[in-house]
PDB file of C-alpha atoms in Angstrom:
ATOM      1  CA  UNK A   1      91.484  74.297  73.943  1.00  0.00           C
ATOM      2  CA  UNK A   2      93.760  76.956  74.859  1.00  0.00           C
ATOM      3  CA  UNK A   3      97.788  76.667  74.568  1.00  0.00           C
ATOM      4  CA  UNK A   4      99.217  74.715  78.021  1.00  0.00           C
ATOM      5  CA  UNK A   5     101.409  77.341  78.327  1.00  0.00           C
ATOM      6  CA  UNK A   6      98.946  80.264  78.615  1.00  0.00           C
ATOM      7  CA  UNK A   7      97.410  77.943  81.479  1.00  0.00           C
ATOM      8  CA  UNK A   8     100.757  77.648  82.913  1.00  0.00           C
ATOM      9  CA  UNK A   9     101.125  81.052  83.038  1.00  0.00           C
ATOM     10  CA  UNK A  10      97.674  81.685  84.740  1.00  0.00           C
ATOM     11  CA  UNK A  11      98.806  79.190  87.212  1.00  0.00           C
ATOM     12  CA  UNK A  12     102.089  81.055  87.814  1.00  0.00           C
ATOM     13  CA  UNK A  13     100.603  84.684  88.228  1.00  0.00           C
ATOM     14  CA  UNK A  14      98.422  82.792  90.907  1.00  0.00           C
ATOM     15  CA  UNK A  15     100.883  81.961  92.922  1.00  0.00           C
ATOM     16  CA  UNK A  16     102.877  84.661  92.658  1.00  0.00           C
ATOM     17  CA  UNK A  17      99.710  86.938  93.613  1.00  0.00           C
ATOM     18  CA  UNK A  18      99.430  84.521  96.775  1.00  0.00           C
ATOM     19  CA  UNK A  19     103.145  84.849  97.731  1.00  0.00           C
ATOM     20  CA  UNK A  20     103.516  88.604  97.635  1.00  0.00           C
ATOM     21  CA  UNK A  21      99.563  89.502  98.671  1.00  0.00           C
ATOM     22  CA  UNK A  22     100.608  90.265 102.150  1.00  0.00           C
ATOM     23  CA  UNK A  23     104.017  92.567 101.542  1.00  0.00           C
ATOM     24  CA  UNK A  24     101.906  94.020  98.780  1.00  0.00           C
ATOM     25  CA  UNK A  25      98.849  94.904 101.395  1.00  0.00           C
ATOM     26  CA  UNK A  26     101.644  96.460 103.640  1.00  0.00           C
ATOM     27  CA  UNK A  27     102.933  98.927 101.286  1.00  0.00           C
ATOM     28  CA  UNK A  28      99.917  99.787  99.831  1.00  0.00           C
ATOM     29  CA  UNK A  29      98.728 101.001 103.639  1.00  0.00           C
ATOM     30  CA  UNK A  30     101.507 102.842 103.899  1.00  0.00           C
ATOM     31  CA  UNK A  31     100.634 104.397 100.567  1.00  0.00           C
ATOM     32  CA  UNK A  32      97.862 105.387 101.399  1.00  0.00           C
ATOM     33  CA  UNK A  33      98.144 106.604 105.273  1.00  0.00           C
ATOM     34  CA  UNK A  34      97.463 110.088 106.036  1.00  0.00           C
ATOM     35  CA  UNK A  35     100.069 110.128 108.842  1.00  0.00           C
ATOM     36  CA  UNK A  36     103.290 108.862 106.737  1.00  0.00           C
ATOM     37  CA  UNK A  37     105.273 111.213 105.252  1.00  0.00           C
ATOM     38  CA  UNK A  38     106.290 112.016 101.800  1.00  0.00           C
ATOM     39  CA  UNK A  39     109.343 110.392 101.996  1.00  0.00           C
ATOM     40  CA  UNK A  40     107.939 106.931 103.373  1.00  0.00           C
ATOM     41  CA  UNK A  41     105.052 106.949 100.607  1.00  0.00           C
ATOM     42  CA  UNK A  42     107.589 107.529  97.627  1.00  0.00           C
ATOM     43  CA  UNK A  43     109.976 104.670  99.295  1.00  0.00           C
ATOM     44  CA  UNK A  44     106.769 102.448  99.551  1.00  0.00           C
ATOM     45  CA  UNK A  45     105.926 103.114  96.144  1.00  0.00           C
ATOM     46  CA  UNK A  46     109.640 102.452  94.895  1.00  0.00           C
ATOM     47  CA  UNK A  47     109.177  98.881  96.479  1.00  0.00           C
ATOM     48  CA  UNK A  48     106.036  98.159  95.651  1.00  0.00           C
ATOM     49  CA  UNK A  49     106.957  98.938  91.254  1.00  0.00           C
ATOM     50  CA  UNK A  50     110.333  96.483  92.477  1.00  0.00           C
ATOM     51  CA  UNK A  51     107.558  93.406  92.991  1.00  0.00           C
ATOM     52  CA  UNK A  52     107.359  91.382  90.208  1.00  0.00           C
ATOM     53  CA  UNK A  53     104.475  92.041  87.638  1.00  0.00           C
ATOM     54  CA  UNK A  54     102.545  88.655  87.963  1.00  0.00           C
ATOM     55  CA  UNK A  55     102.263  89.506  91.839  1.00  0.00           C
ATOM     56  CA  UNK A  56      99.327  91.897  91.104  1.00  0.00           C
ATOM     57  CA  UNK A  57      96.120  90.085  91.150  1.00  0.00           C
ATOM     58  CA  UNK A  58      94.542  92.190  88.304  1.00  0.00           C
ATOM     59  CA  UNK A  59      96.598  90.690  86.121  1.00  0.00           C
ATOM     60  CA  UNK A  60      95.148  87.245  86.722  1.00  0.00           C
ATOM     61  CA  UNK A  61      92.082  86.629  84.055  1.00  0.00           C
ATOM     62  CA  UNK A  62      89.530  83.973  84.459  1.00  0.00           C
ATOM     63  CA  UNK A  63      90.066  80.790  82.592  1.00  0.00           C
ATOM     64  CA  UNK A  64      87.489  78.230  81.553  1.00  0.00           C
ATOM     65  CA  UNK A  65      88.126  75.173  84.500  1.00  0.00           C
ATOM     66  CA  UNK A  66      87.860  72.477  81.321  1.00  0.00           C
ATOM     67  CA  UNK A  67      89.306  74.360  78.230  1.00  0.00           C
ATOM     68  CA  UNK A  68      91.329  77.094  79.480  1.00  0.00           C
ATOM     69  CA  UNK A  69      89.022  79.783  77.322  1.00  0.00           C
ATOM     70  CA  UNK A  70      90.042  83.003  78.861  1.00  0.00           C
ATOM     71  CA  UNK A  71      87.190  84.579  77.481  1.00  0.00           C
ATOM     72  CA  UNK A  72      83.456  84.354  77.864  1.00  0.00           C
ATOM     73  CA  UNK A  73      83.774  82.766  81.226  1.00  0.00           C
ATOM     74  CA  UNK A  74      81.180  82.696  83.927  1.00  0.00           C
ATOM     75  CA  UNK A  75      82.820  83.012  87.030  1.00  0.00           C
ATOM     76  CA  UNK A  76      80.002  81.423  89.094  1.00  0.00           C
ATOM     77  CA  UNK A  77      80.137  78.097  87.099  1.00  0.00           C
ATOM     78  CA  UNK A  78      83.994  78.695  86.414  1.00  0.00           C
ATOM     79  CA  UNK A  79      83.474  77.006  82.565  1.00  0.00           C
ATOM     80  CA  UNK A  80      83.478  79.175  79.594  1.00  0.00           C
ATOM     81  CA  UNK A  81      79.844  79.885  77.440  1.00  0.00           C
ATOM     82  CA  UNK A  82      80.038  77.101  75.177  1.00  0.00           C
ATOM     83  CA  UNK A  83      81.224  73.975  77.967  1.00  0.00           C
ATOM     84  CA  UNK A  84      78.483  75.783  80.263  1.00  0.00           C
ATOM     85  CA  UNK A  85      75.791  75.235  77.263  1.00  0.00           C
ATOM     86  CA  UNK A  86      76.913  71.521  76.808  1.00  0.00           C
ATOM     87  CA  UNK A  87      76.848  70.777  81.183  1.00  0.00           C
ATOM     88  CA  UNK A  88      73.542  72.470  80.717  1.00  0.00           C
ATOM     89  CA  UNK A  89      72.445  70.344  77.970  1.00  0.00           C
ATOM     90  CA  UNK A  90      73.499  66.939  79.930  1.00  0.00           C
ATOM     91  CA  UNK A  91      71.717  68.224  82.923  1.00  0.00           C
ATOM     92  CA  UNK A  92      74.883  68.670  84.892  1.00  0.00           C
ATOM     93  CA  UNK A  93      74.239  71.717  86.332  1.00  0.00           C
ATOM     94  CA  UNK A  94      71.233  71.774  88.472  1.00  0.00           C
ATOM     95  CA  UNK A  95      68.838  74.326  88.360  1.00  0.00           C
ATOM     96  CA  UNK A  96      70.260  75.751  84.782  1.00  0.00           C
ATOM     97  CA  UNK A  97      68.213  74.824  81.537  1.00  0.00           C
ATOM     98  CA  UNK A  98      67.892  76.267  78.156  1.00  0.00           C
ATOM     99  CA  UNK A  99      65.924  79.243  77.951  1.00  0.00           C
ATOM    100  CA  UNK A 100      62.435  78.599  75.858  1.00  0.00           C
ATOM    101  CA  UNK A 101      59.748  80.578  75.355  1.00  0.00           C
TER     102      UNK A 101
END
């Protein structure tokens, strides 16, 4: 099990990313715009830097839905590798079974 504080930190990051998504998109649009002046782009870049770090979606990590483990998480199932194996063995994941040859 992951520490509760780490799982809560990820939830906080997700909330901040959702809250600032529109503002970040507007600023990035100005920065990448070919018609904007250099001063406008510079001002937009400074505003983007002043936003909270955790509002960036790239700072989020996928975590296992059951244990909170940050590594070895399959996005399709939202489970860590060991929990996915347990669920597969119990037959909880339809269409997935252990390979044997």
